């Protein structure tokens, strides 16, 4: 593609002064095992904000952010069997994993020390085209259009892994701390499993969305839910929310932290962990998570709440995310 447009992040820094500028580039042809996607939609994720602002150290600069990509294959490299020109495919945060290390062999490619991440180690989806490994793409269920499918590819998959990491069982009482792109999809999965879901969030728009999606209780992070929780997932990048979640789960319950960046955990009185409560993190996801989740999302079928921005407004979308002005997800469309 000649003169492909893409948004380049040149430097890390506060979002207000962010240098996220449009640049034309020649897109190179896909190599062995790779395909080039003409991008139809790309979701905006909190991780993009963490990379832009430097909460996560840059792996390379300049870089094209974006790791919730829906596109159509327009060029196919050698040795690609699973995709052909014209196929629709999705790409998430996991750009590549080595396949040979102890973690990969255990089926934990999300923990592969050699893993590469889309829009971080490799150029991502704030662009008109992207080249990716065919083995790390996912078929998009036909019931989702391009823009509504984009937030499924990180917000959705990582929310699903969080439910799994929290060991959510059918019919349990679940707490979601913080509510946005990921939690609004996780709520629908938990409700589908017959769980009662308590949502702790401040924003009126988030509360309204949680109510419409069937939350059984909605309150503030500092308010105890009306019943003890079996499991809780913390979506807000807040150590205080982790403490509140741990206080709200019953003995034997589990709290999973869905955050790639968290400044610090507050001092935790041992009594809130005692009683065999479990506190764990959620790190990246595996291809298996992605395929399981996309099947579940189509079967429910999930409702995806998003706001659409033109590619050139990527910075504005990140600013609105930082200010918590987005009701759920943001999606860029070239
Ligand atoms: Zn590996
Ligand atoms: Zn993400």
XYZ file of C-alpha atoms in Angstrom, residues 4 28 39 56 87 91 106 126 128 157 236 238 243 281 323:
15
model
C -0.380 4.249 4.052
C 6.463 -3.583 3.443
C -7.470 -2.143 8.890
C 5.125 1.335 30.729
C -10.593 -12.978 4.874
C -5.378 -9.226 16.128
C 3.087 -25.347 29.604
C -3.595 3.112 14.680
C -4.551 1.947 7.614
C -10.422 -11.346 25.947
C -9.558 0.119 38.042
C -6.129 1.441 41.904
C -7.995 -3.627 49.211
C -2.775 -10.828 38.812
C -10.536 11.880 31.731
